[in-house]
XYZ file of C-alpha atoms in Angstrom:
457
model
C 98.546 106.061 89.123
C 99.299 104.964 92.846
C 99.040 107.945 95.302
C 102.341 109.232 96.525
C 102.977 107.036 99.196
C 104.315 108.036 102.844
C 102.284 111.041 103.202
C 103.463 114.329 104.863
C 102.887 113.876 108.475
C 103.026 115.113 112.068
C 105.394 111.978 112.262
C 108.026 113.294 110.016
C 111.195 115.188 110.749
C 111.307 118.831 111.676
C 110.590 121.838 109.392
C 106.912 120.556 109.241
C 104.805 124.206 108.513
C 102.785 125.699 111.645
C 98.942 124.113 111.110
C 100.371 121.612 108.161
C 99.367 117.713 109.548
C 99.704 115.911 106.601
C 99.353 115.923 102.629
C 98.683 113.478 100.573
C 97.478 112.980 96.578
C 94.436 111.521 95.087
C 94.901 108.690 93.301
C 94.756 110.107 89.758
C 97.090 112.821 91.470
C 94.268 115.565 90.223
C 93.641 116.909 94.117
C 95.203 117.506 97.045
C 94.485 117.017 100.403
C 95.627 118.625 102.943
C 95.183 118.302 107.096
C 95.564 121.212 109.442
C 95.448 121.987 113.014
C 91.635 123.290 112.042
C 90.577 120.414 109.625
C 91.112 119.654 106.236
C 91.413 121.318 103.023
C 90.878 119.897 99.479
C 92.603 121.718 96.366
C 91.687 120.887 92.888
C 95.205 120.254 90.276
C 94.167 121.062 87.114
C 96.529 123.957 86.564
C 99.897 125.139 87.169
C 99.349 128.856 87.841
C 96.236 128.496 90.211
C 95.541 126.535 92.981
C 91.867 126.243 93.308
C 90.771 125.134 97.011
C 87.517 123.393 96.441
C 86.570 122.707 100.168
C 87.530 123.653 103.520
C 86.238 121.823 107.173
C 86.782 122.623 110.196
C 84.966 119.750 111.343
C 87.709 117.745 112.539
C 90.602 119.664 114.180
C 94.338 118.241 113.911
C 93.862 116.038 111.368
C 96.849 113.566 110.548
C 95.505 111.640 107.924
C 93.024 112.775 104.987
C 92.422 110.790 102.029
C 89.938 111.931 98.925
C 88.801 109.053 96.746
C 89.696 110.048 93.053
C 87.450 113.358 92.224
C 84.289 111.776 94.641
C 82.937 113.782 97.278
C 84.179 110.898 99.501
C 86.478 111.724 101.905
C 87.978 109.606 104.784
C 89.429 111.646 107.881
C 91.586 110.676 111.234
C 92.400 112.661 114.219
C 94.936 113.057 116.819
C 92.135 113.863 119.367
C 90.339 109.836 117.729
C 93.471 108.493 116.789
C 91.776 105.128 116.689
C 88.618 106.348 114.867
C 88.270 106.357 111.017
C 85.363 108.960 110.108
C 84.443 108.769 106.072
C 82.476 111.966 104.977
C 80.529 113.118 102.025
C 82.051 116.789 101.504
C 79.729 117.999 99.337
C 76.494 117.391 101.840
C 78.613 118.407 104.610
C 77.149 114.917 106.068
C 79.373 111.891 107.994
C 78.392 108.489 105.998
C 80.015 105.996 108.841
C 82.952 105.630 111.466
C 85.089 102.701 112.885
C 87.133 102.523 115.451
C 89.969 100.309 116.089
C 91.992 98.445 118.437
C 94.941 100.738 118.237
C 96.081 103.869 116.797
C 95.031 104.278 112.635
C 98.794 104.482 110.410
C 97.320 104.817 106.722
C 94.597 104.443 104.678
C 94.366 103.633 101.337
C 91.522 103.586 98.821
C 90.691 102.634 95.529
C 86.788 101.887 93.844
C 86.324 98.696 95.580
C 87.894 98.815 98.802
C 89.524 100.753 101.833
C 92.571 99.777 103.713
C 93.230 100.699 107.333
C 96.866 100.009 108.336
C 97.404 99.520 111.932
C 100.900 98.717 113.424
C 100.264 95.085 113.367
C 97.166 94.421 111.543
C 95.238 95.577 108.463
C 91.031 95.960 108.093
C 89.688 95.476 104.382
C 86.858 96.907 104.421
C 84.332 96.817 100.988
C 83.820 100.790 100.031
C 80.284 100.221 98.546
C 78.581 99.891 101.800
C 81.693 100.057 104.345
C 81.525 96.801 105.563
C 84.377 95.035 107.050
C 85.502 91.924 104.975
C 88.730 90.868 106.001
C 91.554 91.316 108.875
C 94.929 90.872 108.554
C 96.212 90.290 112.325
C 99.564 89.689 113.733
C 101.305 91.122 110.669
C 104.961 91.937 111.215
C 105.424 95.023 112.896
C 104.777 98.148 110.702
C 104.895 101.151 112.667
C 104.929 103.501 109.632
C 101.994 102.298 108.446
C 103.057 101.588 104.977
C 101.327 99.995 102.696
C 100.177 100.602 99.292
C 97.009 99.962 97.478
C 96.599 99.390 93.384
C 93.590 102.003 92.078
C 92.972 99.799 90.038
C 89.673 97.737 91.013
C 90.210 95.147 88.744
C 93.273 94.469 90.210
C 92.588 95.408 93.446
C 96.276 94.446 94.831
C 97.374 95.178 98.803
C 101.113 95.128 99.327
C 102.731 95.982 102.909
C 106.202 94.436 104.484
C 106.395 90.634 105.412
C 109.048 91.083 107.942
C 110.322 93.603 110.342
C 113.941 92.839 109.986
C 114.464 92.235 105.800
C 112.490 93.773 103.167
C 109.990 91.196 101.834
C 106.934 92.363 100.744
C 103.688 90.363 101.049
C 101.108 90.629 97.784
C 97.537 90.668 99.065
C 94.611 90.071 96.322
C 91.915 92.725 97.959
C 89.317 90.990 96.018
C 89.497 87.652 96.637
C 91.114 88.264 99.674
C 94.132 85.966 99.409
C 97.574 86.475 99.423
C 99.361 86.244 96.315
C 102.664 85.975 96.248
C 106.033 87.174 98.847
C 108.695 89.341 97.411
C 112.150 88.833 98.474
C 112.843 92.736 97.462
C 115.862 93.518 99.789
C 118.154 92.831 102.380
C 116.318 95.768 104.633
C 113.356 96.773 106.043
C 110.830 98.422 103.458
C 110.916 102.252 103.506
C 108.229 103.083 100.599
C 105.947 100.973 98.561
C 103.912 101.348 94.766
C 101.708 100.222 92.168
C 101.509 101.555 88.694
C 97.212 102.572 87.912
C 97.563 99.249 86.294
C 98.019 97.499 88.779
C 100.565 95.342 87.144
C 103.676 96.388 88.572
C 105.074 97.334 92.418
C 107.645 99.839 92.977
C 109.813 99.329 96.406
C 112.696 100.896 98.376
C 114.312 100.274 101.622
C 115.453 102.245 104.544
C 118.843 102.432 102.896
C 117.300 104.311 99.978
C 120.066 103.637 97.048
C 118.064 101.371 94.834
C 114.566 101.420 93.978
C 113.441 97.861 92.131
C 110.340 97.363 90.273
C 108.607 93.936 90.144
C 105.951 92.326 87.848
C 102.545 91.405 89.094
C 101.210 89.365 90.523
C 103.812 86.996 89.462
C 106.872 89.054 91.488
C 109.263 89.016 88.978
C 112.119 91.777 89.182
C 112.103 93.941 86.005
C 113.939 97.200 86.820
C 116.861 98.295 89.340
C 117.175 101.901 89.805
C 120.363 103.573 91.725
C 119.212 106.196 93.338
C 121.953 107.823 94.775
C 125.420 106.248 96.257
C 124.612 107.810 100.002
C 123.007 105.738 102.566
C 120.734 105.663 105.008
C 118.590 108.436 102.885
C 114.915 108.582 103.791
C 112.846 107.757 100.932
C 109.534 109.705 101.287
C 107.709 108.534 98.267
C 107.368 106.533 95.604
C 105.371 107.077 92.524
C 104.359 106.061 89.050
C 103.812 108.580 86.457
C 99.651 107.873 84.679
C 101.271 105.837 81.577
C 103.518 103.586 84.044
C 106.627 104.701 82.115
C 108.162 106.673 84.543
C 108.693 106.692 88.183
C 109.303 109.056 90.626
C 111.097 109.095 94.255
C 111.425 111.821 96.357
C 113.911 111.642 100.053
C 115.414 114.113 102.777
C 117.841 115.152 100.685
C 117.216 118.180 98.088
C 117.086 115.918 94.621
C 113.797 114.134 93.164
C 114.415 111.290 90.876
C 112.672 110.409 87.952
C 113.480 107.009 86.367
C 112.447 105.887 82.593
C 110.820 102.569 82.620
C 112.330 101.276 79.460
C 112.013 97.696 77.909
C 114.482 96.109 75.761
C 113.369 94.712 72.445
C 113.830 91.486 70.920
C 117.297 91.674 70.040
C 118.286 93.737 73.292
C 118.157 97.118 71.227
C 116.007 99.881 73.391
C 113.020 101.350 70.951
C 114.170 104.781 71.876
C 118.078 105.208 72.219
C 118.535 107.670 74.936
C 121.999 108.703 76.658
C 121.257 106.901 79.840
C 121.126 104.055 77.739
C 124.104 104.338 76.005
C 126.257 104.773 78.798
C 124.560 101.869 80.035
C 125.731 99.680 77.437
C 129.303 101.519 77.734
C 129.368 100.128 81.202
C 127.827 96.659 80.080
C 130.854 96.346 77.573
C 133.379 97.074 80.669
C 131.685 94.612 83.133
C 133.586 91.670 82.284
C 136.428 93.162 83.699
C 135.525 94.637 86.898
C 135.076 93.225 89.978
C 131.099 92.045 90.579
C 129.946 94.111 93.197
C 131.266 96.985 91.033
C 129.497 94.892 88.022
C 125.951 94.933 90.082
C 126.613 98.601 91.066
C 126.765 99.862 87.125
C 124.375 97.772 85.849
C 121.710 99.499 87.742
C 119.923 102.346 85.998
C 120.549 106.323 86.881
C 118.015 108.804 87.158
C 116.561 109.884 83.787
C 115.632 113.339 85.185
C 116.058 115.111 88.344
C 114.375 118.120 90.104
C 116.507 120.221 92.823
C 114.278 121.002 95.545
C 114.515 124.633 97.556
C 115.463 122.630 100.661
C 116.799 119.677 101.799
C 116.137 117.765 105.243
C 112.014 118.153 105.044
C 109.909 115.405 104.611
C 107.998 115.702 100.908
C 105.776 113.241 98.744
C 105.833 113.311 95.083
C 103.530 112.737 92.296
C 103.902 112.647 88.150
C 100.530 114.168 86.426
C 99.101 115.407 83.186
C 98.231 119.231 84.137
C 97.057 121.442 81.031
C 98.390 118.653 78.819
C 101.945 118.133 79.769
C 104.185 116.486 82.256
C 104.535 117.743 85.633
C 106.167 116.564 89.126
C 104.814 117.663 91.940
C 106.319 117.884 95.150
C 104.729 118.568 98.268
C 106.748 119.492 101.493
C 106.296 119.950 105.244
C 106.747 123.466 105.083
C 103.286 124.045 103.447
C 105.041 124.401 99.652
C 103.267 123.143 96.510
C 106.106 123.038 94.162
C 105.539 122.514 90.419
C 108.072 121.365 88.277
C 107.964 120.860 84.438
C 109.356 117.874 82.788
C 110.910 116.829 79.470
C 109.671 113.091 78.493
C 111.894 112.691 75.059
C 114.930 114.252 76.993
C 115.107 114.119 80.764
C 118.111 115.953 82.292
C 117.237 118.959 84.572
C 113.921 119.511 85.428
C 112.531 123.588 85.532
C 110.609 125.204 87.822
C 107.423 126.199 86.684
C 105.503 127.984 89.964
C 105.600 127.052 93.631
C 102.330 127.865 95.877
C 102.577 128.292 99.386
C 100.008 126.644 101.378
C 101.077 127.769 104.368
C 103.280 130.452 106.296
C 106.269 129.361 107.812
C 108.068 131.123 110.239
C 111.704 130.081 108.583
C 112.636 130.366 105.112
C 112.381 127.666 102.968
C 115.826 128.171 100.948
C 117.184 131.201 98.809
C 114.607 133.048 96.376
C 115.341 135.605 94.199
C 113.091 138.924 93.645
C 112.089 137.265 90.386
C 111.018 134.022 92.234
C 108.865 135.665 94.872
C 106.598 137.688 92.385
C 106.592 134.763 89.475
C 106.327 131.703 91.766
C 104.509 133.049 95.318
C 101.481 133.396 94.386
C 99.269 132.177 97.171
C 96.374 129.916 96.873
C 93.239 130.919 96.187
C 90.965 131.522 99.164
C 88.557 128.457 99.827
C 84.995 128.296 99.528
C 82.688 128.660 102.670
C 81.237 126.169 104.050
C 77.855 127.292 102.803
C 79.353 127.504 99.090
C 80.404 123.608 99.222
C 77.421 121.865 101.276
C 74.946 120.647 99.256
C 72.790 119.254 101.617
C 69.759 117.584 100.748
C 65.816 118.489 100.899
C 64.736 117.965 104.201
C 62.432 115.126 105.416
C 60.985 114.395 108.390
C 63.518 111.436 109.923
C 61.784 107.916 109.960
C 64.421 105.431 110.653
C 68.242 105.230 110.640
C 70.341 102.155 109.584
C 71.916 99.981 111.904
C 75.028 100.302 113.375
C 77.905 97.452 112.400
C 80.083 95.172 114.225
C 82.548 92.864 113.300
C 85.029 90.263 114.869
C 88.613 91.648 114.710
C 88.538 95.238 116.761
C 86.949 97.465 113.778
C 83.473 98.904 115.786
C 81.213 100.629 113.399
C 79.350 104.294 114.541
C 76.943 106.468 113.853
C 76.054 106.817 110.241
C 73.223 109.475 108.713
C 69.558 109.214 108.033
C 68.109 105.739 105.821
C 65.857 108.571 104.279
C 68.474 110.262 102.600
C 69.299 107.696 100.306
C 65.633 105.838 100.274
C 65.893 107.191 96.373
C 69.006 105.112 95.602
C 72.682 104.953 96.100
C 74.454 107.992 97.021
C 76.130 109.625 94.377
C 79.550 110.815 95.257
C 80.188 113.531 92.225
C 78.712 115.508 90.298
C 80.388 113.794 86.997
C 78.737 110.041 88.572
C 82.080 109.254 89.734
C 82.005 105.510 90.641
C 81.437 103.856 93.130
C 78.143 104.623 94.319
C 77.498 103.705 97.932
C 74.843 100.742 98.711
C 74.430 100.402 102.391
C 74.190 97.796 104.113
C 71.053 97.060 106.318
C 72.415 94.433 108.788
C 74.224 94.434 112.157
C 73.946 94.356 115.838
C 73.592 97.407 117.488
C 71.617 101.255 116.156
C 73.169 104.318 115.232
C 71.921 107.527 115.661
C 71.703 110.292 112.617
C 74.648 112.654 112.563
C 75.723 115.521 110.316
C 78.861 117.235 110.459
């Protein structure tokens, strides 16, 4: 499943938690990463009552953009004191593995087994994770100054998609691979607002900045399959966009206070739905009416609603949202700029209202967060568990006199690579990145054009 896209950020609206900098989910949605004013914390989500905080840095202060690679130790970090500087860590050894810099200030990054994605305002840097090198850059791409993008996790199909215009909402398909572009999506009449593949890599979730209809499109071929009505407001912010692990469902989360969950359902052969649902049936109510309505009104009912919806504890803050598998059911999980973990349970036969099942606050902020009950603030408060030290996560390796260091790398197109750690600690073989021999392992490469000194953070 794609990580929620359009992480929390400093770049958001107000309400944003004192020390929060950003947020964002793995890409199996099983941690959570989190920057602060100090660093970055990690948090392991693999159950709904505890929140298990797996590593803490304070390495890197103000960090804006943090991104863990599945359950790897690898870990890429950006700064607003290096705004321009991508640093990519191994948590575990507490050691730095490489950085670029850039021509201009870093918007996203996105990851997956085979490559890395750095998202600049108007270019993009493909770089090949195995040994960091820089394959391919996009330049003069249409003016993004969000940053989005999204990335499949699937290495197989290893798809990029980010906006092919400034002005309408097109969306250019980019094979990371092969590095070639695909296909262009006509998706909508206004600029992009949030972007998504399903862990399949097979299908791309969009929404503009009017935020009423979410479509979903087959790939690579860029056929339309499903058009969601989110809401009939406009100009809502959508903050996220997100498939749930089976591709069925699909999540989107805004400013206001509702998360939608759509049901990704495909019509048979003879136009009957496997699994009759009430959404469904009211669809086909509305389908029976349609030849006598007007066609705008036509367009506007044909579109699917929501099959489930979660009522956040405040509106106006900017959130991402994910769908997991946590202790062997269905959750939505919602993370907000006021430092709140909010975990919601969800019914995939029924839909309809989805419950509360605990909220963890990550950090203190100094106004409420909407109305709680006594109930609520000794059932769903419960704070975090206190992270590791620093000496309790490092696992740093046997030491050896320092013979050599790899080269530094440079490459046409504004990406300058930096200091990167000792050749001896990986003279045995590739690095490996988790304790479970979580793919990929890191090969580096020996070439370039200028040294780099050994560094350890």
């Amino acid at each position: 499943m794609e990580t929620a896209e359009g992480s929390v950020g400093t770049s958001g609206p107000s309400g944003l938690a004192p020390g929060l900098g950003c947020a964002s989910f793995n890409q199996d949605s099983t941690s959570l990463a989190v920057g602060t004013g100090m660093g970055y914390k990690l948090y392991s989500l693999t159950s709904v009552e505890k929140l298990d905080c797996i590593h803490e840095s304070a390495d890197s202060p103000d960090v804006f953009i943090v991104e863990r690679l599945f359950s790897s130790s690898l870990v890429v970090v950006v700064s607003t004191a290096l705004p321009r500087r991508m640093n990519v860590y191994h948590f575990k050894k507490g050691t730095e593995i490489c950085n670029y810099s850039y021509s201009h200030d870093i918007l996203a990054v996105r990851l997956n087994r085979q490559r890395l994605v750095v998202c600049l305002e108007e270019s993009i840097y493909i770089h090949n994770i195995k040994d960091m090198k820089l394959l391919k850059t996009l330049l003069n791409t249409p003016s993004n100054p969000s940053g989005l993008c999204a990335l499949s996790v699937n290495h197989s199909n290893s798809y990029l998609a980010h906006p092919g215009s400034a002005t309408i909402g097109e969306i250019v398909v980019y094979d990371a691979n092969i590095l070639s572009t695909v296909t262009m999506i006509p998706a909508h009449d206004t600029p992009l607002a949030a972007l998504a593949f399903n862990a399949q890599g097979t299908r791309l979730a969009s929404a503009s900045e009017r935020g009423t209809v979410i479509r979903v499109f087959s790939i690579p071929d860029g056929q339309r399959l499903f058009e969601f009505r989110r809401g009939m407001k406009r100009y809502v912010n959508i903050s996220s966009l997100s498939f749930s692990p089976d591709g069925q469902f699909l999540c989107t989360s805004s400013n206001t206070e509702t998360v939608h969950i759509f049901k990704l359902e495909q019509l048979g052969i003879t136009g009957e739905e496997a699994s009759p649902t009430w959404t469904a049936y009211v669809g086909k109510m509305f389908s029976a009416a349609s030849s006598y309505l007007p066609t705008g009104v036509t367009g506007m009912m044909s579109q699917d609603r929501a099959f489930a919806t979660a009522h956040l504890l405040a509106m106006g803050r900017r959130n991402i949202c994910t769908l997991a598998v946590i202790q062997k059911l269905p959750r939505l999980l919602v993370m907000s700029a006021d430092g709140q973990l909010l975990i919601y349970n969800v019914d995939p036969q029924e839909g309809g209202e989805c419950t509360l099942a605990h909220k963890h606050r990550l950090f203190c902020c100094d106004e409420d967060s909407g109305e709680e009950t006594e109930s609520e603030r000794s059932n769903l408060n419960t704070p975090p568990s206190a992270c590791p030290s620093y000496a309790a996560t490092a696992a740093l390796p046997t030491a050896v006199p320092v013979t050599t260091t790899l080269t530094g790398y440079s490459e046409d197109g504004g990406a300058k690579k930096g200091e990167v750690i000792p050749e001896h600690e990986f003279a045995a073989g590739p690095v490996c990145l988790d304790d479970e021999n979580e793919f990929p392992p890191i090969n580096w490469c020996r070439d370039g054009s200028r040294g780099g000194g050994a560094r350890r953070s």
